[in-house]
PDB file of C-alpha atoms (C1' of nucleotides) in Angstrom:
ATOM      1  CA  MET B 496      -2.016  -9.165  -8.738  1.00 92.00           C
ATOM      2  CA  TRP B 497      -1.280  -5.766 -10.287  1.00 95.00           C
ATOM      3  CA  ASN B 498      -2.419  -7.131 -13.622  1.00 94.00           C
ATOM      4  CA  GLU B 499      -5.756  -8.265 -12.153  1.00 93.00           C
ATOM      5  CA  PHE B 500      -6.353  -4.838 -10.644  1.00 95.00           C
ATOM      6  CA  TYR B 501      -5.153  -3.075 -13.794  1.00 95.00           C
ATOM      7  CA  ARG B 502      -7.861  -4.821 -15.830  1.00 93.00           C
ATOM      8  CA  CYS B 503     -10.533  -3.170 -13.640  1.00 93.00           C
ATOM      9  CA  SER B 504      -8.695   0.196 -13.408  1.00 94.00           C
ATOM     10  CA  THR B 505      -6.908   0.221 -10.074  1.00 96.00           C
ATOM     11  CA  GLU B 506      -8.070   2.658  -7.386  1.00 95.00           C
ATOM     12  CA  MET B 507      -6.115   3.735  -4.292  1.00 96.00           C
ATOM     13  CA  VAL B 508      -7.793   5.364  -1.318  1.00 95.00           C
ATOM     14  CA  LEU B 509      -6.425   8.648   0.034  1.00 95.00           C
ATOM     15  CA  THR B 510      -7.000   9.631   3.655  1.00 95.00           C
ATOM     16  CA  LYS B 511      -5.982  12.584   5.761  1.00 93.00           C
ATOM     17  CA  GLN B 512      -3.704  10.489   8.014  1.00 92.00           C
ATOM     18  CA  GLY B 513      -2.273   8.496   5.080  1.00 95.00           C
ATOM     19  CA  ARG B 514      -3.309   5.172   3.564  1.00 96.00           C
ATOM     20  CA  ARG B 515      -1.066   2.359   2.380  1.00 96.00           C
ATOM     21  CA  MET B 516      -1.303   1.192  -1.208  1.00 96.00           C
ATOM     22  CA  PHE B 517      -2.799  -2.197  -1.982  1.00 95.00           C
ATOM     23  CA  PRO B 518      -1.380  -3.829  -3.918  1.00 95.00           C
ATOM     24  CA  TYR B 519       1.865  -2.204  -2.862  1.00 95.00           C
ATOM     25  CA  CYS B 520       4.960  -1.966  -5.051  1.00 96.00           C
ATOM     26  CA  ARG B 521       7.510  -4.720  -4.748  1.00 94.00           C
ATOM     27  CA  TYR B 522      10.386  -4.929  -7.190  1.00 95.00           C
ATOM     28  CA  TRP B 523      12.891  -7.597  -8.008  1.00 94.00           C
ATOM     29  CA  VAL B 524      16.031  -5.723  -9.024  1.00 96.00           C
ATOM     30  CA  SER B 525      18.864  -7.067 -11.137  1.00 96.00           C
ATOM     31  CA  GLY B 526      21.871  -5.746 -13.013  1.00 95.00           C
ATOM     32  CA  MET B 527      23.373  -3.748 -10.128  1.00 96.00           C
ATOM     33  CA  ASP B 528      27.037  -3.594  -9.205  1.00 95.00           C
ATOM     34  CA  PRO B 529      27.087  -5.862  -6.107  1.00 96.00           C
ATOM     35  CA  TYR B 530      29.604  -3.665  -4.242  1.00 95.00           C
ATOM     36  CA  GLN B 531      28.249  -0.258  -5.211  1.00 96.00           C
ATOM     37  CA  LYS B 532      25.892   1.473  -2.751  1.00 95.00           C
ATOM     38  CA  TYR B 533      22.469   2.521  -3.987  1.00 96.00           C
ATOM     39  CA  ILE B 534      19.511   4.476  -2.696  1.00 96.00           C
ATOM     40  CA  LEU B 535      16.097   3.233  -3.783  1.00 96.00           C
ATOM     41  CA  ALA B 536      13.206   5.686  -3.758  1.00 96.00           C
ATOM     42  CA  MET B 537       9.663   5.862  -5.051  1.00 96.00           C
ATOM     43  CA  ASP B 538       7.491   8.755  -6.075  1.00 96.00           C
ATOM     44  CA  ILE B 539       4.170   8.992  -7.887  1.00 97.00           C
ATOM     45  CA  THR B 540       3.590  11.115 -10.928  1.00 96.00           C
ATOM     46  CA  PRO B 541       0.383  12.277 -12.688  1.00 96.00           C
ATOM     47  CA  LEU B 542      -0.312  10.342 -15.875  1.00 95.00           C
ATOM     48  CA  ASP B 543      -2.050  13.227 -17.613  1.00 95.00           C
ATOM     49  CA  THR B 544      -3.596  16.664 -17.078  1.00 95.00           C
ATOM     50  CA  HIS B 545      -7.202  15.551 -16.504  1.00 95.00           C
ATOM     51  CA  LYS B 546      -9.431  15.217 -13.506  1.00 95.00           C
ATOM     52  CA  TYR B 547     -11.603  12.102 -13.865  1.00 96.00           C
ATOM     53  CA  LYS B 548     -15.082  10.935 -12.917  1.00 93.00           C
ATOM     54  CA  TRP B 549     -16.562   7.456 -12.659  1.00 94.00           C
ATOM     55  CA  ASN B 550     -19.663   7.208 -14.834  1.00 91.00           C
ATOM     56  CA  GLY B 551     -20.781   3.935 -13.295  1.00 90.00           C
ATOM     57  CA  LYS B 552     -18.943   1.803 -15.843  1.00 90.00           C
ATOM     58  CA  TRP B 553     -15.598   3.400 -16.590  1.00 93.00           C
ATOM     59  CA  TRP B 554     -13.427   6.429 -15.830  1.00 95.00           C
ATOM     60  CA  GLU B 555     -13.780   9.430 -18.087  1.00 94.00           C
ATOM     61  CA  PRO B 556     -12.022  12.819 -18.119  1.00 94.00           C
ATOM     62  CA  GLY B 557     -14.110  15.434 -16.343  1.00 89.00           C
ATOM     63  CA  GLY B 558     -12.108  18.615 -16.042  1.00 91.00           C
ATOM     64  CA  LYS B 559      -8.635  20.031 -15.613  1.00 93.00           C
ATOM     65  CA  ALA B 560      -6.225  18.419 -13.157  1.00 94.00           C
ATOM     66  CA  GLU B 561      -5.197  20.122  -9.923  1.00 94.00           C
ATOM     67  CA  PRO B 562      -1.497  21.062  -9.878  1.00 94.00           C
ATOM     68  CA  HIS B 563       0.627  18.145  -8.676  1.00 95.00           C
ATOM     69  CA  VAL B 564       2.287  18.568  -5.282  1.00 94.00           C
ATOM     70  CA  LEU B 565       6.002  18.181  -5.932  1.00 92.00           C
ATOM     71  CA  GLY B 566       8.781  17.242  -3.572  1.00 88.00           C
ATOM     72  CA  ARG B 567       7.382  14.112  -1.978  1.00 92.00           C
ATOM     73  CA  ALA B 568       9.301  10.862  -2.394  1.00 94.00           C
ATOM     74  CA  PHE B 569       9.485   7.717  -0.282  1.00 95.00           C
ATOM     75  CA  ILE B 570      13.056   6.647   0.308  1.00 94.00           C
ATOM     76  CA  HIS B 571      13.344   2.950   1.089  1.00 94.00           C
ATOM     77  CA  PRO B 572      14.296   2.691   4.794  1.00 91.00           C
ATOM     78  CA  GLU B 573      17.153   0.265   4.020  1.00 90.00           C
ATOM     79  CA  SER B 574      18.844   2.943   1.879  1.00 90.00           C
ATOM     80  CA  PRO B 575      21.669   3.176   1.223  1.00 92.00           C
ATOM     81  CA  SER B 576      22.616  -0.475   0.720  1.00 93.00           C
ATOM     82  CA  THR B 577      24.848  -2.422  -1.639  1.00 95.00           C
ATOM     83  CA  GLY B 578      23.677  -3.775  -4.970  1.00 96.00           C
ATOM     84  CA  GLN B 579      24.196  -7.242  -3.533  1.00 95.00           C
ATOM     85  CA  TYR B 580      21.778  -6.469  -0.718  1.00 93.00           C
ATOM     86  CA  TRP B 581      19.056  -5.044  -2.991  1.00 95.00           C
ATOM     87  CA  MET B 582      19.323  -7.903  -5.455  1.00 95.00           C
ATOM     88  CA  HIS B 583      19.141 -10.834  -3.023  1.00 91.00           C
ATOM     89  CA  GLN B 584      15.485 -10.230  -2.199  1.00 90.00           C
ATOM     90  CA  PRO B 585      12.514  -8.278  -3.576  1.00 93.00           C
ATOM     91  CA  VAL B 586      12.399  -4.642  -2.491  1.00 94.00           C
ATOM     92  CA  SER B 587       9.056  -3.802  -0.868  1.00 94.00           C
ATOM     93  CA  PHE B 588       7.512  -0.371  -0.501  1.00 95.00           C
ATOM     94  CA  TYR B 589       4.530  -1.459   1.585  1.00 93.00           C
ATOM     95  CA  LYS B 590       5.035   1.294   4.165  1.00 93.00           C
ATOM     96  CA  LEU B 591       4.541   4.066   1.636  1.00 95.00           C
ATOM     97  CA  LYS B 592       1.389   6.057   2.415  1.00 96.00           C
ATOM     98  CA  LEU B 593      -0.850   8.236   0.276  1.00 96.00           C
ATOM     99  CA  THR B 594      -2.694  11.289   1.532  1.00 95.00           C
ATOM    100  CA  ASN B 595      -4.923  14.022   0.131  1.00 95.00           C
ATOM    101  CA  ASN B 596      -3.889  16.387   2.939  1.00 93.00           C
ATOM    102  CA  ILE B 597      -1.977  19.262   1.340  1.00 92.00           C
ATOM    103  CA  LEU B 598      -0.703  20.291   4.811  1.00 91.00           C
ATOM    104  CA  ASP B 599       0.605  16.800   5.618  1.00 91.00           C
ATOM    105  CA  GLN B 600       3.615  16.896   7.970  1.00 89.00           C
ATOM    106  CA  GLU B 601       4.314  13.149   7.998  1.00 90.00           C
ATOM    107  CA  GLY B 602       6.107  13.098   4.662  1.00 91.00           C
ATOM    108  CA  HIS B 603       3.440  10.994   2.982  1.00 94.00           C
ATOM    109  CA  ILE B 604       2.952  11.279  -0.763  1.00 96.00           C
ATOM    110  CA  ILE B 605       0.331  13.924  -1.510  1.00 96.00           C
ATOM    111  CA  LEU B 606      -2.130  13.160  -4.335  1.00 96.00           C
ATOM    112  CA  HIS B 607      -5.446  14.554  -5.530  1.00 96.00           C
ATOM    113  CA  SER B 608      -8.625  12.491  -5.486  1.00 96.00           C
ATOM    114  CA  MET B 609     -10.134  11.545  -8.862  1.00 96.00           C
ATOM    115  CA  HIS B 610      -6.763  11.927 -10.602  1.00 96.00           C
ATOM    116  CA  ARG B 611      -4.720   9.294 -12.433  1.00 97.00           C
ATOM    117  CA  TYR B 612      -1.183   8.411 -11.320  1.00 97.00           C
ATOM    118  CA  LEU B 613       1.794   6.168 -12.004  1.00 97.00           C
ATOM    119  CA  PRO B 614       4.335   5.061  -9.360  1.00 97.00           C
ATOM    120  CA  ARG B 615       8.017   5.368 -10.262  1.00 97.00           C
ATOM    121  CA  LEU B 616      11.054   3.578  -8.872  1.00 97.00           C
ATOM    122  CA  HIS B 617      14.295   5.551  -8.711  1.00 97.00           C
ATOM    123  CA  VAL B 618      17.607   3.707  -8.454  1.00 97.00           C
ATOM    124  CA  ILE B 619      20.317   6.087  -7.323  1.00 96.00           C
ATOM    125  CA  PRO B 620      23.945   4.892  -7.340  1.00 95.00           C
ATOM    126  CA  ALA B 621      26.452   6.877  -5.257  1.00 82.00           C
ATOM    127  CA  ASP B 622      28.371   8.287  -8.191  1.00 83.00           C
ATOM    128  CA  LYS B 623      26.246   7.808 -11.300  1.00 86.00           C
ATOM    129  CA  ALA B 624      23.060   9.237 -12.803  1.00 90.00           C
ATOM    130  CA  THR B 625      19.710   8.256 -11.360  1.00 93.00           C
ATOM    131  CA  GLU B 626      17.752   5.646 -13.279  1.00 94.00           C
ATOM    132  CA  THR B 627      13.970   5.746 -13.134  1.00 95.00           C
ATOM    133  CA  PHE B 628      11.630   2.851 -13.892  1.00 95.00           C
ATOM    134  CA  THR B 629       7.863   2.693 -14.307  1.00 96.00           C
ATOM    135  CA  PHE B 630       5.452  -0.207 -14.798  1.00 95.00           C
ATOM    136  CA  PRO B 631       2.296   0.513 -16.802  1.00 95.00           C
ATOM    137  CA  GLN B 632       0.150  -1.903 -14.835  1.00 94.00           C
ATOM    138  CA  THR B 633       0.793  -0.039 -11.560  1.00 96.00           C
ATOM    139  CA  GLU B 634      -1.119   3.050 -12.671  1.00 95.00           C
ATOM    140  CA  PHE B 635      -4.123   3.886 -10.512  1.00 96.00           C
ATOM    141  CA  PHE B 636      -6.907   6.382  -9.858  1.00 96.00           C
ATOM    142  CA  ALA B 637      -6.687   8.131  -6.497  1.00 95.00           C
ATOM    143  CA  VAL B 638     -10.055   8.242  -4.686  1.00 95.00           C
ATOM    144  CA  THR B 639     -11.429   8.969  -1.238  1.00 94.00           C
ATOM    145  CA  ALA B 640     -14.114   6.274  -1.601  1.00 94.00           C
ATOM    146  CA  TYR B 641     -14.070   3.383  -4.049  1.00 95.00           C
ATOM    147  CA  GLN B 642     -16.015   3.997  -7.253  1.00 94.00           C
ATOM    148  CA  ASN B 643     -15.876   0.596  -8.949  1.00 94.00           C
ATOM    149  CA  VAL B 644     -17.402  -2.271  -6.902  1.00 93.00           C
ATOM    150  CA  GLN B 645     -15.138  -4.734  -8.758  1.00 93.00           C
ATOM    151  CA  ILE B 646     -12.091  -2.981  -7.305  1.00 94.00           C
ATOM    152  CA  THR B 647     -13.646  -3.021  -3.824  1.00 94.00           C
ATOM    153  CA  GLN B 648     -14.245  -6.768  -4.133  1.00 93.00           C
ATOM    154  CA  LEU B 649     -10.695  -7.403  -5.390  1.00 94.00           C
ATOM    155  CA  LYS B 650      -9.277  -5.518  -2.405  1.00 94.00           C
ATOM    156  CA  ILE B 651     -11.481  -7.440   0.022  1.00 94.00           C
ATOM    157  CA  ASP B 652     -10.516 -10.755  -1.572  1.00 92.00           C
ATOM    158  CA  CYS B 653      -6.773 -10.068  -1.727  1.00 93.00           C
ATOM    159  CA  ASN B 654      -5.913  -7.872   1.278  1.00 94.00           C
ATOM    160  CA  PRO B 655      -5.551  -9.782   4.581  1.00 91.00           C
ATOM    161  CA  PHE B 656      -6.602  -6.695   6.554  1.00 92.00           C
ATOM    162  CA  ALA B 657      -9.967  -6.701   4.777  1.00 92.00           C
ATOM    163  CA  LYS B 658     -10.788 -10.320   5.657  1.00 88.00           C
ATOM    164  CA  GLY B 659     -13.576  -9.079   7.904  1.00 87.00           C
ATOM    165  CA  PHE B 660     -15.530  -8.074   4.817  1.00 86.00           C
ATOM    166  CA  ARG B 661     -15.263 -11.384   3.005  1.00 80.00           C
ATOM    167  CA  GLU B 662     -18.466 -13.323   2.452  1.00 71.00           C
ATOM    168  CA  GLY B 663     -19.317 -15.542   5.398  1.00 59.00           C
ATOM    169  CA  THR B 664     -16.982 -13.794   7.832  1.00 56.00           C
ATOM    170  CA  MET B 665     -19.030 -10.629   8.103  1.00 46.00           C
ATOM    171  CA  VAL B 666     -20.725 -10.403  11.489  1.00 42.00           C
ATOM    172  CA  GLY B 667     -23.512  -7.958  12.229  1.00 38.00           C
ATOM    173  CA  ARG B 668     -22.862  -5.772   9.185  1.00 39.00           C
ATOM    174  CA  PRO B 669     -25.397  -5.025   6.475  1.00 40.00           C
ATOM    175  CA  SER B 670     -24.357  -6.418   3.084  1.00 37.00           C
ATOM    176  CA  LYS B 671     -24.416  -4.262   0.003  1.00 37.00           C
ATOM    177  CA  GLU B 672     -27.277  -4.833  -2.445  1.00 36.00           C
ATOM    178  CA  GLY B 673     -26.265  -6.337  -5.770  1.00 34.00           C
ATOM    179  CA  LYS B 674     -22.775  -7.066  -4.520  1.00 35.00           C
ATOM    180  CA  PRO B 675     -20.800  -8.991  -7.114  1.00 34.00           C
ATOM    181  CA  LYS B 676     -19.484 -12.451  -6.321  1.00 33.00           C
ATOM    182  CA  SER B 677     -16.101 -12.564  -4.678  1.00 34.00           C
ATOM    183  CA  PHE B 678     -13.154 -12.398  -7.019  1.00 33.00           C
ATOM    184  CA  ALA B 679     -12.082 -15.932  -6.163  1.00 32.00           C
ATOM    185  CA  GLN B 680     -15.534 -17.174  -7.111  1.00 33.00           C
ATOM    186  CA  VAL B 681     -15.690 -15.186 -10.314  1.00 31.00           C
ATOM    187  CA  LYS B 682     -12.239 -16.146 -11.451  1.00 33.00           C
ATOM    188  CA  ASP B 683     -12.416 -19.697 -10.100  1.00 30.00           C
ATOM    189  CA  SER B 684      -8.674 -19.705 -10.515  1.00 31.00           C
ATOM    190  CA  PRO B 685      -6.334 -21.513  -8.140  1.00 29.00           C
ATOM    191  CA  ASP B 686      -3.616 -19.010  -9.017  1.00 31.00           C
ATOM    192  CA  SER B 687      -5.608 -15.916  -8.258  1.00 31.00           C
ATOM    193  CA  LYS B 688      -4.254 -15.543  -4.736  1.00 30.00           C
ATOM    194  CA  LYS B 689      -0.694 -16.676  -5.196  1.00 30.00           C
ATOM    195  CA  LEU B 690       0.687 -13.229  -4.467  1.00 30.00           C
ATOM    196  CA  GLU B 691      -1.308 -12.773  -1.290  1.00 32.00           C
ATOM    197  CA  HIS B 692       0.357 -10.463   1.196  1.00 33.00           C
ATOM    198  CA  ASP B 693       4.125 -10.517   1.636  1.00 37.00           C
ATOM    199  CA  ASP B 694       4.751 -14.183   1.117  1.00 38.00           C
ATOM    200  CA  PRO B 695       8.454 -14.697   0.393  1.00 33.00           C
ATOM    201  CA  GLU B 696       7.624 -17.895  -1.492  1.00 32.00           C
ATOM    202  CA  SER B 697       5.853 -15.832  -4.126  1.00 36.00           C
ATOM    203  CA  THR B 698       8.909 -13.812  -5.049  1.00 32.00           C
ATOM    204  CA  GLU B 699       9.609 -15.941  -8.095  1.00 32.00           C
ATOM    205  CA  LYS B 700       6.129 -15.166  -9.373  1.00 34.00           C
ATOM    206  CA  LEU B 701       6.741 -11.472  -8.823  1.00 32.00           C
ATOM    207  CA  LYS B 702      10.063 -11.717 -10.540  1.00 32.00           C
ATOM    208  CA  GLU B 703       8.165 -12.923 -13.582  1.00 32.00           C
ATOM    209  CA  SER B 704       5.764 -10.026 -13.689  1.00 33.00           C
ATOM    210  CA  LEU B 705       7.846  -7.172 -12.310  1.00 32.00           C
ATOM    211  CA  SER B 706      11.389  -7.865 -13.482  1.00 31.00           C
ATOM    212  CA  LEU B 707      13.421  -4.771 -14.174  1.00 33.00           C
ATOM    213  CA  SER B 708      15.412  -6.267 -16.989  1.00 31.00           C
ATOM    214  CA  GLU B 709      16.187  -9.229 -19.202  1.00 28.00           C
ATOM    215  CA  HIS B 710      12.603  -9.962 -20.123  1.00 32.00           C
ATOM    216  CA  SER B 711      11.891 -12.762 -22.504  1.00 31.00           C
ATOM    217  CA  ASP B 712       9.388 -12.371 -25.314  1.00 31.00           C
ATOM    218  CA  ALA B 713       7.205 -14.916 -23.614  1.00 31.00           C
ATOM    219  CA  ASP B 714       6.937 -12.628 -20.601  1.00 34.00           C
ATOM    220  CA  THR B 715       5.671  -9.722 -22.612  1.00 32.00           C
ATOM    221  CA  GLU B 716       3.177 -11.867 -24.457  1.00 32.00           C
ATOM    222  CA  ASN B 717       1.885 -13.154 -21.188  1.00 39.00           C
ATOM    223  CA  GLU B 718       0.565  -9.774 -20.024  1.00 38.00           C
ATOM    224  CA  SER B 719       3.693  -8.848 -18.100  1.00 43.00           C
ATOM    225  CA  PHE B 720       4.929  -5.373 -18.805  1.00 49.00           C
ATOM    226  CA  ILE B 721       8.494  -4.333 -19.440  1.00 54.00           C
ATOM    227  CA  ALA B 722       9.685  -1.571 -17.174  1.00 63.00           C
ATOM    228  CA  LYS B 723       9.900   1.718 -18.950  1.00 62.00           C
ATOM    229  CA  GLN B 724      13.272   3.181 -18.234  1.00 61.00           C
ATOM    230  CA  GLU B 725      13.379   6.960 -18.121  1.00 49.00           C
ATOM    231  CA  LEU B 726      17.078   7.654 -17.917  1.00 40.00           C
ATOM    232  CA  LYS B 727      17.554  11.227 -16.737  1.00 38.00           C
ATOM    233  CA  SER B 728      14.153  12.083 -18.136  1.00 38.00           C
ATOM    234  CA  LEU B 729      12.761  13.578 -14.954  1.00 41.00           C
ATOM    235  CA  PRO B 730      11.407  17.085 -15.297  1.00 42.00           C
ATOM    236  CA  ASN B 731      14.022  19.421 -13.839  1.00 39.00           C
ATOM    237  CA  SER B 732      11.920  20.614 -10.917  1.00 41.00           C
ATOM    238  CA  GLN B 733      11.098  17.066  -9.801  1.00 44.00           C
ATOM    239  CA  SER B 734      14.585  15.643 -10.200  1.00 49.00           C
ATOM    240  CA  THR B 735      16.053  18.548  -8.243  1.00 49.00           C
ATOM    241  CA  VAL B 736      13.674  17.980  -5.347  1.00 49.00           C
ATOM    242  CA  LEU B 737      14.470  14.287  -5.334  1.00 56.00           C
ATOM    243  CA  GLN B 738      18.193  14.865  -5.465  1.00 54.00           C
ATOM    244  CA  ASN B 739      17.944  17.286  -2.540  1.00 55.00           C
ATOM    245  CA  LEU B 740      16.056  14.706  -0.517  1.00 55.00           C
ATOM    246  CA  LEU B 741      18.643  12.077  -1.274  1.00 51.00           C
ATOM    247  CA  LEU B 742      21.492  14.420  -0.457  1.00 50.00           C
ATOM    248  CA  LYS B 743      19.997  14.941   2.980  1.00 49.00           C
ATOM    249  CA  LEU B 744      19.640  11.186   3.461  1.00 47.00           C
ATOM    250  CA  ASN B 745      23.254  10.646   2.459  1.00 43.00           C
ATOM    251  CA  GLN B 746      24.392  13.225   5.008  1.00 46.00           C
ATOM    252  CA  LEU B 747      22.333  11.555   7.729  1.00 39.00           C
ATOM    253  CA  HIS B 748      23.965   8.193   7.060  1.00 41.00           C
ATOM    254  CA  ARG B 749      27.484   9.571   7.081  1.00 38.00           C
TER     255      ARG B 749
ATOM    256  C1'  DT D 601     -29.569  18.663  -5.020  1.00 97.88           C
ATOM    257  C1'  DC D 602     -25.688  15.802  -5.366  1.00 97.88           C
ATOM    258  C1'  DG D 603     -21.113  14.001  -5.573  1.00 97.88           C
ATOM    259  C1'  DG D 604     -17.125  13.832  -2.904  1.00 97.88           C
ATOM    260  C1'  DC D 605     -15.052  13.794   1.691  1.00 97.88           C
ATOM    261  C1'  DT D 606     -14.593  12.593   6.661  1.00 97.88           C
ATOM    262  C1'  DA D 607     -15.114  10.396  11.090  1.00 97.88           C
ATOM    263  C1'  DC D 608     -16.147   6.503  13.203  1.00 97.88           C
ATOM    264  C1'  DC D 609     -17.166   1.529  13.382  1.00 97.88           C
ATOM    265  C1'  DA D 610     -16.175  -3.658  13.627  1.00 97.88           C
ATOM    266  C1'  DC D 611     -12.980  -6.912  12.412  1.00 97.88           C
ATOM    267  C1'  DA D 612      -8.206  -8.794  11.027  1.00 97.88           C
ATOM    268  C1'  DT D 613      -3.287  -8.566  11.248  1.00 97.88           C
ATOM    269  C1'  DT D 614       0.970  -6.939  13.107  1.00 97.88           C
ATOM    270  C1'  DT D 615       3.951  -5.653  16.723  1.00 97.88           C
ATOM    271  C1'  DG D 616       6.549  -5.852  20.683  1.00 97.88           C
ATOM    272  C1'  DA D 617       7.008  -6.347  25.553  1.00 97.88           C
ATOM    273  C1'  DA D 618       6.254  -9.445  29.339  1.00 97.88           C
ATOM    274  C1'  DA D 619       5.963 -14.108  30.824  1.00 97.88           C
ATOM    275  C1'  DA D 620       7.236 -18.735  30.506  1.00 97.88           C
ATOM    276  C1'  DG D 621      10.269 -22.263  29.093  1.00 97.88           C
ATOM    277  C1'  DT D 622      14.927 -24.274  28.121  1.00 97.88           C
TER     278       DT D 622
ATOM    279  C1'  DA C1243      22.221 -16.131  33.990  1.00 97.88           C
ATOM    280  C1'  DA C1244      21.371 -16.059  29.229  1.00 97.88           C
ATOM    281  C1'  DC C1245      18.816 -17.048  25.547  1.00 97.88           C
ATOM    282  C1'  DT C1246      14.549 -18.665  23.024  1.00 97.88           C
ATOM    283  C1'  DT C1247       9.705 -19.295  22.556  1.00 97.88           C
ATOM    284  C1'  DT C1248       5.013 -18.219  23.684  1.00 97.88           C
ATOM    285  C1'  DT C1249       1.331 -15.213  24.951  1.00 97.88           C
ATOM    286  C1'  DC C1250      -1.499 -11.389  24.619  1.00 97.88           C
ATOM    287  C1'  DA C1251      -2.905  -6.639  24.572  1.00 97.88           C
ATOM    288  C1'  DA C1252      -2.218  -2.484  22.043  1.00 97.88           C
ATOM    289  C1'  DA C1253      -1.443  -0.466  17.734  1.00 97.88           C
ATOM    290  C1'  DT C1254      -2.290  -0.437  13.088  1.00 97.88           C
ATOM    291  C1'  DG C1255      -4.557  -1.524   8.642  1.00 97.88           C
ATOM    292  C1'  DT C1256      -9.044  -2.626   6.278  1.00 97.88           C
ATOM    293  C1'  DG C1257     -13.801  -1.230   3.707  1.00 97.88           C
ATOM    294  C1'  DG C1258     -18.669   0.268   5.030  1.00 97.88           C
ATOM    295  C1'  DT C1259     -21.571   3.857   6.105  1.00 97.88           C
ATOM    296  C1'  DA C1260     -23.963   7.964   7.859  1.00 97.88           C
ATOM    297  C1'  DG C1261     -23.722  12.505   7.713  1.00 97.88           C
ATOM    298  C1'  DC C1262     -21.323  16.744   6.494  1.00 97.88           C
ATOM    299  C1'  DC C1263     -19.933  20.168   3.088  1.00 97.88           C
ATOM    300  C1'  DG C1264     -19.242  22.984  -0.945  1.00 97.88           C
TER     301       DG C1264
END
DNA sequence: TCGGCTACCACATTTGAAAAGT
DNA sequence: AACTTTTCAAATGTGGTAGCCG
């Protein structure tokens, strides 16, 4: 699903009270020590130093980026848990919320509209260095209203909460002029909805596209992306903030 | 003037407590 | 009495849109 969105340049809506991501990040983790305890956390980092604008067809740089708000990370609520626990099922971050409210008190991740971002997964063992992973196809443009109608249509077609806007189900709402055909119609692909919502049956499919390690060459050829591993490559300020957060969490669980 | 942002809307899904069943 | 299943209303998650704002 990420790959489909990535082709159209993914957009994520920011709201004052916080908006979930769709698609959200779900990782299949392998290679952990089954008995070691780990904390899993996500944050979102700017991809460059530009502010962007949508010219009607594509995104283009249109100014200097606002300074990124540091210190916000989403710690998976099951943290800390053993490697065995994390590895026996995909790890979902569907509760993570994005906001454009600088004064946010809810702990949501603060982003700027019309900027370009990349989510990062941090795997933090109790007594070793943090490992950070990113997936190129999960990059997105933060917006307060969708710019690209193709993205809007993809969201409507794939997100169960947006079913009310699908063709035929809309009641008493004006339809947008020149609205493109639904994604399912355009693609005419029986596989296009296999990853719909949080279906546990689709975990194997996700494992294919979002595996953290041991990728085959066939995977990479087939538009899956290998996770970029950024061992200890966090900028000092960011890694310090994250470590402080995790320290607090550790103390809470003790 | 205009592009971006916000509040509010209708509809769908999720949640969880109460009711009903075993 | 204890536990499981069903029901259903409230809460929450969606994109659309009108109007506000800088």
